[in-house]
Amino acid sequence: MRIIFAGTPEFAAVALNALLKTPHDIVAVYTQPDRKAGRGQKLTASAVKQLALAHDLPVFQPLHFKSSTEEGLAAQQQLAALNADVMVVAAYGLILPQAVLDTPKYGCLNIHGSLLPRWRGAAPIQRAIATGDQVTGVTIMKMAAGLDTGDMMLKTLCPILASDTSATLHDKLAVQGAEAICTVLESEQTLQQALADSEVQNDSLAVYAHKLSKAEAEIDWTQDAVALDRNIRAFNPWPVAFCQLDDNIALRVWESRLSDQPDTAAQPGEIVAIDKKGVHIKCGQHTVLCLTSLQWPGGKPLNAVQINQTQKLKVGQILQ
């Protein structure tokens, strides 16, 4: 089949790499325009673009597909000229109007990192961890005009471990998504069958995964340790949970675990112990959390042993 692939980050690149190993013809790759990244703020190609160029695939980077502008109409016409059987979309980052969704012979298929209709939207992996879901997965759906509202063609399941961060869960789901889309697209017959057997989403069960913000990564020590541990894992690798040592110093918290320290009369945010396991902090609901990886401004993340060696923190100190 003739396939157009549209995606931007590493999650999408894993799927593209898997499709490249199939007999299908990847006729074009769409990805977001190059962005400034790193300390030097140099224009950097997306993970998908880098992979596409390495395989000599045509790459298109339109700003949008809006029918109300000449640029958008030109992008639509360019896509239509590719005469694709199907378009695979994974974390592309651009809204596709109905005109684009209807262009390929079999429409557009999306690889979504949740068990729809739960966690529609921009941050399904992070929200699943932060909320305490025990299982997530990938949904292959035929795209519709609404936000992640299309009919579901295939689902995979992935347990969420107590040690999972958004980074580790992302990598697992990227592999599952790649395998799932290849299963659906094994042949034109399997695609037709998947479309025929697709399931309409129950909108009453929909939950929206709001985009992450840096502000919500600030730790509120009045929350209980279980909720804080989930948030810390959900915000790794971005935007990274943090707390204030004082008005000028923000301490980034990369990893944590539930503490085995007994409850004390300390106030929320107070350091109750520092040992080889990490920094133990009193939290809300008479709970204690152990911080196992911390990063001071200008430095690198430190593990529990390194934190202990620095002696920068003291028992009785209160983190804001």
PDB file of C-alpha atoms in Angstrom, residues 32 81 90-91 108 133-134 154 167 186 193 204 210 232 237 277 281 298 302 317:
ATOM      1  CA  GLN A  32       6.400  19.749  12.208  1.00  0.00           C
ATOM      2  CA  ALA A  81      -1.341  14.495  -5.233  1.00  0.00           C
ATOM      3  CA  ALA A  90       1.366   9.588  15.458  1.00  0.00           C
ATOM      4  CA  ALA A  91       1.924  12.618  17.698  1.00  0.00           C
ATOM      5  CA  CYS A 108      -6.177   8.544   8.380  1.00  0.00           C
ATOM      6  CA  ASP A 133      -4.144   4.064  36.574  1.00  0.00           C
ATOM      7  CA  GLN A 134      -2.874   0.503  36.813  1.00  0.00           C
ATOM      8  CA  LEU A 154      -7.188  -2.188  17.704  1.00  0.00           C
ATOM      9  CA  ALA A 167       9.841   8.256  30.015  1.00  0.00           C
ATOM     10  CA  GLU A 186      -0.274  -6.164   7.467  1.00  0.00           C
ATOM     11  CA  GLN A 193     -11.255  -5.994   8.155  1.00  0.00           C
ATOM     12  CA  SER A 204     -19.752   9.175  28.269  1.00  0.00           C
ATOM     13  CA  HIS A 210      -4.864  18.220  29.499  1.00  0.00           C
ATOM     14  CA  ILE A 232       7.048  13.040  40.235  1.00  0.00           C
ATOM     15  CA  PRO A 237      11.250  13.787  31.890  1.00  0.00           C
ATOM     16  CA  LYS A 277      18.082   5.610  50.533  1.00  0.00           C
ATOM     17  CA  ILE A 281      10.116  14.351  53.580  1.00  0.00           C
ATOM     18  CA  GLY A 298      23.477  24.421  37.326  1.00  0.00           C
ATOM     19  CA  LEU A 302      22.373  13.322  41.962  1.00  0.00           C
ATOM     20  CA  GLN A 317      15.044  21.836  57.019  1.00  0.00           C
TER      21      GLN A 317
END
